[in-house]
Amino acid sequence: MPDDVSTAVRPHLDIASIRRLADLADYIVPFAIRAVCTLGVADHLGDGPLPVADLAQRCGAEPRALLRVLRALAGKGIFTEAEPGVFALTPLAQPLRSDHPVSLREAYPLLPGDLQAWAHFDYTLRTGRSSFEHVLGKGYWEYLAEHPEESKRFDGSQAAGTRMEVRTVISAYDSWSKLKTVVDLGGGNGMFLNGLLSRLRHLHGTLFDQPHVVDSAPAMLREAGLADRCDVVGGSFFDGVPEGADAYLLKRVLWSWQDEHAHRLLCRVREAMRPDSRLLVHEPVSFPGDTDEVGKVYDLILLTMGGGCARTEEELRALFDGAGLRISRVIPTPMFPLVEAFPAD
């Protein structure tokens, strides 16, 4: 009679699934991508293929190490070995160039603080608390304020995302022509509003953020020729916001705050709105089910670094209702959904 081992049901050996799982679990390739971005490798291949020795000299790399990295990335479709030891760009590598229209070179920095936090992500999973604060002993923004070089690279990663968001929001929203004035709340240095006004020339904008944050905005606006179409106002949106605009914009702002602070922010916006004003919120939304959405992954960043969360549509509606706002529609975009809301009364 066969023993238990011989009669046991063995799982089907699905090699494709195993390879897929290995790719998803891998952190070697993401680190390699970040390293070649730091060295600007794609920039040096913009004019055509180069032997690895020449490429290494131009970007300050050790030739043999660069060869090994580029061969690994070429196997993933990022760069191609056109002939032995000679590398060129592929469509996947093109956005890693600094001069690409939607350059992602700065989107993938190597930030020591972030890496330490992710190395202890199991702490966050076990406790629900920020592993960044656990490991570094302070909040994310406090840490960046004390590490200006990391702060600069973080700002670069945000700018890379903003270039994509400008394009997706403009194409996804069909009511820009109905608006004349828009206030970008928590708009940072004005890069998003700059992109918006450059493409929608009928709009007048107001950039609103903390005074030290908007310090550099006037120079950027003057350089873009937008100084006469954009006001810059410093302040806290928890105290009050500019009144009477056609539209108010919160781009990746609301999700950074827990419900109490988010409610307070929305109330200040509601107080500033006219009866026909609208609020546009562009940020990750968490949808149930197995759909592959950027917001679900971004939500883990907030979980790890400390902050708010990506809310579900139902949670957003409850939050808006409590502030006297009514969500009219949730518009999908290639990045994050665009939530449109009006005063409830």
Coordinates of C-alpha atoms in Angstrom, one line a residue:
M1 CA 0.0 0.0 0.0
P2 CA 1.4 3.4 -0.9
D3 CA 2.7 5.5 2.0
D4 CA 1.4 8.9 2.9
V5 CA 4.2 10.7 1.1
S6 CA 3.5 9.0 -2.2
T7 CA -0.2 9.6 -2.1
A8 CA 0.0 13.2 -0.9
V9 CA -1.5 15.8 -3.3
R10 CA 1.4 18.0 -4.5
P11 CA 0.7 21.5 -5.7
H12 CA 1.0 22.3 -9.4
L13 CA 4.4 23.8 -10.1
D14 CA 3.4 27.0 -11.8
I15 CA 6.8 28.4 -13.0
A16 CA 5.2 31.5 -14.5
S17 CA 3.6 32.5 -11.2
I18 CA 6.8 31.9 -9.3
R19 CA 8.7 34.1 -11.7
R20 CA 6.0 36.8 -11.4
L21 CA 6.2 36.6 -7.6
A22 CA 10.0 36.9 -7.7
D23 CA 9.7 40.0 -9.8
L24 CA 7.2 41.6 -7.5
A25 CA 9.2 40.7 -4.4
D26 CA 12.5 41.9 -5.8
Y27 CA 14.1 45.1 -4.4
I28 CA 17.4 44.7 -6.4
V29 CA 16.1 46.1 -9.7
P30 CA 14.4 49.2 -8.0
F31 CA 17.7 50.0 -6.3
A32 CA 19.6 49.6 -9.6
I33 CA 17.1 52.0 -11.3
R34 CA 17.6 54.6 -8.6
A35 CA 21.4 54.3 -8.8
V36 CA 21.5 54.9 -12.6
C37 CA 19.1 57.8 -12.2
T38 CA 21.4 59.3 -9.6
L39 CA 24.3 59.0 -12.0
G40 CA 22.3 60.4 -15.0
V41 CA 23.1 57.4 -17.2
A42 CA 20.1 57.9 -19.5
D43 CA 21.1 61.5 -20.1
H44 CA 24.5 60.4 -21.6
L45 CA 22.7 58.0 -24.0
G46 CA 20.4 60.7 -25.4
D47 CA 22.5 61.1 -28.6
G48 CA 22.8 57.4 -29.2
P49 CA 24.5 54.1 -28.1
L50 CA 27.8 54.3 -26.2
P51 CA 30.5 51.7 -25.2
V52 CA 30.3 51.1 -21.5
A53 CA 33.8 52.5 -20.9
D54 CA 32.9 55.8 -22.5
L55 CA 29.5 55.9 -20.6
A56 CA 31.2 55.1 -17.3
Q57 CA 33.7 57.9 -17.8
R58 CA 30.9 60.4 -18.5
C59 CA 28.7 59.5 -15.6
G60 CA 31.5 58.8 -13.0
A61 CA 31.0 55.0 -12.7
E62 CA 33.3 52.1 -12.5
P63 CA 33.1 50.4 -15.9
R64 CA 32.8 46.8 -14.9
A65 CA 30.2 47.7 -12.2
L66 CA 28.2 49.7 -14.7
L67 CA 28.3 46.9 -17.3
R68 CA 26.9 44.5 -14.8
V69 CA 24.1 46.9 -13.7
L70 CA 23.1 47.8 -17.3
R71 CA 23.0 44.1 -18.4
A72 CA 20.7 43.3 -15.5
L73 CA 18.4 46.3 -16.4
A74 CA 18.5 45.5 -20.1
G75 CA 17.1 42.1 -19.2
K76 CA 14.1 44.0 -17.8
G77 CA 13.7 46.1 -20.9
I78 CA 15.4 49.2 -19.4
F79 CA 18.3 49.9 -21.7
T80 CA 19.5 47.5 -24.4
E81 CA 22.9 46.0 -25.2
A82 CA 22.9 46.9 -28.9
E83 CA 26.2 45.0 -29.3
P84 CA 28.5 43.5 -26.7
G85 CA 29.5 46.2 -24.2
V86 CA 27.5 48.9 -26.1
F87 CA 24.3 50.3 -24.5
A88 CA 21.4 52.3 -25.8
L89 CA 18.0 53.7 -24.6
T90 CA 14.7 51.8 -24.8
P91 CA 11.2 53.2 -24.5
L92 CA 11.3 52.3 -20.8
A93 CA 14.6 54.1 -20.3
Q94 CA 13.6 57.3 -22.2
P95 CA 11.7 58.9 -19.3
L96 CA 14.8 58.5 -17.2
R97 CA 16.4 61.4 -19.2
S98 CA 16.4 64.8 -17.5
D99 CA 15.1 66.5 -20.7
H100 CA 12.1 64.2 -21.3
P101 CA 8.8 66.0 -21.3
V102 CA 7.6 64.0 -18.3
S103 CA 11.1 63.1 -16.9
L104 CA 11.1 60.6 -14.1
R105 CA 14.8 60.8 -13.4
E106 CA 14.2 62.5 -10.1
A107 CA 11.2 60.4 -9.2
Y108 CA 13.3 57.6 -7.9
P109 CA 15.8 59.0 -5.3
L110 CA 17.8 57.0 -2.9
L111 CA 16.9 58.6 0.5
P112 CA 18.7 57.0 3.5
G113 CA 15.9 57.8 5.9
D114 CA 13.2 56.2 3.7
L115 CA 15.3 53.1 3.2
Q116 CA 15.8 52.7 6.9
A117 CA 12.0 53.0 7.4
W118 CA 11.1 50.4 4.7
A119 CA 13.7 48.0 6.2
H120 CA 11.5 47.9 9.3
F121 CA 8.1 47.9 7.6
D122 CA 7.2 44.8 9.6
Y123 CA 7.1 47.1 12.6
T124 CA 4.4 49.1 10.9
L125 CA 2.5 45.9 9.9
R126 CA 2.6 44.6 13.4
T127 CA 1.7 47.9 15.2
G128 CA -0.1 50.1 12.6
R129 CA 2.4 52.9 13.6
S130 CA 5.0 54.6 11.5
S131 CA 8.3 52.7 11.1
F132 CA 9.9 56.0 10.0
E133 CA 9.2 57.6 13.4
H134 CA 10.1 54.3 15.1
V135 CA 13.5 54.1 13.5
L136 CA 14.5 57.8 13.1
G137 CA 12.9 59.0 16.3
K138 CA 11.1 62.0 14.6
G139 CA 8.4 62.8 12.1
Y140 CA 9.0 62.8 8.4
W141 CA 8.9 66.6 7.8
E142 CA 11.0 67.3 10.9
Y143 CA 13.6 64.8 9.6
L144 CA 13.7 66.4 6.1
A145 CA 14.1 69.9 7.7
E146 CA 17.2 68.6 9.4
H147 CA 18.6 66.9 6.2
P148 CA 18.6 69.5 3.4
E149 CA 20.2 67.3 0.8
E150 CA 17.5 64.6 1.3
S151 CA 14.8 67.3 1.4
K152 CA 16.1 68.6 -2.0
R153 CA 15.9 65.2 -3.5
F154 CA 12.5 64.6 -2.0
D155 CA 11.3 67.8 -3.6
G156 CA 12.7 66.6 -6.9
S157 CA 10.6 63.4 -6.7
Q158 CA 7.5 65.4 -6.0
A159 CA 8.2 67.6 -9.0
A160 CA 8.5 64.5 -11.3
G161 CA 5.0 63.4 -10.1
T162 CA 3.6 66.8 -10.6
R163 CA 4.5 66.9 -14.3
M164 CA 2.4 63.8 -14.8
E165 CA -0.4 65.1 -12.7
V166 CA -0.7 68.3 -14.7
R167 CA -1.3 66.4 -17.9
T168 CA -3.7 63.9 -16.5
V169 CA -5.9 66.5 -14.6
I170 CA -6.2 68.8 -17.6
S171 CA -7.2 66.0 -20.0
A172 CA -9.5 64.3 -17.5
Y173 CA -11.6 67.3 -16.4
D174 CA -14.1 68.6 -18.9
S175 CA -15.1 71.8 -17.1
W176 CA -12.0 74.0 -17.2
S177 CA -13.7 76.3 -19.7
K178 CA -16.3 77.1 -17.1
L179 CA -13.7 78.5 -14.7
K180 CA -11.9 81.8 -14.5
T181 CA -10.2 81.6 -11.1
V182 CA -8.6 78.7 -9.2
V183 CA -6.9 78.6 -5.8
D184 CA -4.3 75.9 -5.3
L185 CA -4.3 75.1 -1.6
G186 CA -1.1 73.7 -0.2
G187 CA 0.4 74.2 -3.7
G188 CA 4.0 74.2 -2.6
N189 CA 6.3 76.2 -4.8
G190 CA 3.7 76.5 -7.5
M191 CA 4.9 74.0 -10.0
F192 CA 1.5 72.4 -10.5
L193 CA -0.3 75.7 -10.8
N194 CA 2.4 76.9 -13.1
G195 CA 1.7 74.0 -15.4
L196 CA -2.0 74.5 -15.2
L197 CA -1.9 78.2 -16.1
S198 CA 0.6 77.6 -18.9
R199 CA -1.8 75.3 -20.7
L200 CA -5.1 77.0 -19.7
R201 CA -4.5 80.6 -20.6
H202 CA -7.9 81.8 -19.6
L203 CA -7.4 81.0 -16.0
H204 CA -6.1 83.2 -13.2
G205 CA -4.6 81.4 -10.2
T206 CA -3.8 81.9 -6.6
L207 CA -1.1 79.9 -4.9
F208 CA -1.7 79.4 -1.2
D209 CA 0.7 77.7 1.2
Q210 CA 2.8 78.5 4.3
P211 CA 4.9 81.6 3.8
H212 CA 8.3 79.9 3.8
V213 CA 7.0 77.3 1.3
V214 CA 5.8 79.9 -1.3
D215 CA 9.0 82.0 -1.0
S216 CA 10.4 80.7 -4.3
A217 CA 7.2 80.8 -6.2
P218 CA 7.2 84.4 -7.5
A219 CA 10.6 83.9 -9.3
M220 CA 9.3 80.7 -10.9
L221 CA 6.1 82.5 -12.1
R222 CA 8.0 85.4 -13.5
E223 CA 10.3 83.1 -15.4
A224 CA 7.3 81.4 -16.9
G225 CA 5.7 84.7 -17.8
L226 CA 2.8 84.1 -15.4
A227 CA 3.3 86.7 -12.7
D228 CA 0.4 88.8 -13.9
R229 CA -2.0 85.8 -13.8
C230 CA -1.1 84.3 -10.5
D231 CA -1.2 85.7 -6.9
V232 CA 0.9 84.2 -4.2
V233 CA -0.5 84.2 -0.7
G234 CA 1.1 82.8 2.5
G235 CA -0.9 81.4 5.3
S236 CA -2.3 78.3 7.0
F237 CA -5.3 76.7 5.4
F238 CA -6.5 75.6 8.9
D239 CA -7.1 79.3 9.7
G240 CA -8.7 80.4 6.5
V241 CA -8.3 80.5 2.7
P242 CA -8.8 83.1 0.0
E243 CA -12.5 83.7 -0.7
G244 CA -14.7 83.8 -3.7
A245 CA -12.8 81.7 -6.3
D246 CA -14.5 79.6 -9.0
A247 CA -12.6 76.5 -8.0
Y248 CA -10.4 75.3 -5.1
L249 CA -7.8 72.6 -5.7
L250 CA -6.3 70.2 -3.2
K251 CA -3.7 68.0 -4.8
R252 CA -2.3 65.3 -2.6
V253 CA -3.1 67.4 0.5
L254 CA -6.2 66.0 2.1
W255 CA -4.9 62.4 2.4
S256 CA -1.9 63.7 4.5
W257 CA -4.2 64.5 7.4
Q258 CA -6.2 62.4 9.8
D259 CA -10.0 63.0 9.8
E260 CA -10.0 65.7 12.5
H261 CA -7.6 67.9 10.6
A262 CA -9.1 67.0 7.2
H263 CA -12.5 68.0 8.4
R264 CA -11.2 71.3 9.7
L265 CA -9.5 72.0 6.3
L266 CA -12.7 71.2 4.4
C267 CA -14.7 73.5 6.6
R268 CA -12.3 76.4 5.9
V269 CA -12.7 75.8 2.2
R270 CA -16.4 75.6 2.4
E271 CA -16.5 78.9 4.3
A272 CA -14.5 80.6 1.4
M273 CA -16.6 79.1 -1.4
R274 CA -19.4 80.9 -3.2
P275 CA -22.6 78.9 -3.7
D276 CA -21.5 78.1 -7.3
S277 CA -17.8 77.4 -6.4
R278 CA -16.4 73.9 -6.7
L279 CA -13.7 71.9 -5.0
L280 CA -11.4 69.6 -6.9
V281 CA -9.4 67.0 -4.9
H282 CA -6.7 65.0 -6.8
E283 CA -5.3 62.2 -4.6
P284 CA -5.3 58.5 -4.2
V285 CA -8.6 56.8 -3.4
S286 CA -8.7 53.3 -2.1
F287 CA -11.2 51.1 -4.0
P288 CA -12.1 47.6 -2.7
G289 CA -11.3 44.5 -4.8
D290 CA -8.3 43.3 -6.8
T291 CA -7.9 46.3 -9.1
D292 CA -4.3 47.4 -9.5
E293 CA -4.4 51.1 -8.6
V294 CA -1.6 53.5 -7.8
G295 CA -3.5 54.8 -4.7
K296 CA -3.3 51.4 -2.9
V297 CA 0.5 51.4 -3.1
Y298 CA 0.8 55.1 -2.2
D299 CA -1.3 54.4 0.8
L300 CA 1.5 52.2 2.2
I301 CA 3.9 55.2 1.9
L302 CA 1.7 57.2 4.3
L303 CA 1.3 54.2 6.6
T304 CA 5.1 53.8 6.8
M305 CA 6.2 57.4 6.9
G306 CA 3.4 58.6 9.1
G307 CA 0.4 60.8 8.2
G308 CA -3.1 60.3 6.9
C309 CA -4.4 57.6 4.5
A310 CA -6.0 57.0 1.2
R311 CA -9.7 57.0 1.9
T312 CA -12.4 55.0 0.2
E313 CA -15.1 56.9 -1.8
E314 CA -17.5 56.2 1.0
E315 CA -15.1 57.7 3.6
L316 CA -14.6 60.7 1.4
R317 CA -18.3 61.3 1.0
A318 CA -18.8 61.1 4.8
L319 CA -15.9 63.6 5.3
F320 CA -17.3 66.0 2.7
D321 CA -20.9 65.7 4.0
G322 CA -19.7 66.7 7.5
A323 CA -18.1 69.8 6.1
G324 CA -21.2 70.9 4.1
L325 CA -19.9 69.7 0.8
R326 CA -21.5 67.3 -1.8
I327 CA -19.4 65.1 -4.1
S328 CA -20.8 65.3 -7.6
R329 CA -18.5 62.9 -9.3
V330 CA -15.3 60.9 -9.0
I331 CA -13.4 61.1 -12.3
P332 CA -10.8 58.4 -13.1
T333 CA -7.4 59.5 -14.5
P334 CA -4.2 57.6 -15.3
M335 CA -2.8 58.8 -12.0
F336 CA -5.3 59.4 -9.2
P337 CA -9.0 60.1 -9.3
L338 CA -10.3 63.7 -9.5
V339 CA -13.0 64.3 -7.0
E340 CA -15.4 67.2 -7.8
A341 CA -17.6 68.7 -5.0
F342 CA -19.9 71.6 -4.5
P343 CA -21.4 73.3 -1.5
A344 CA -24.3 71.2 -0.2
D345 CA -26.7 74.1 0.3

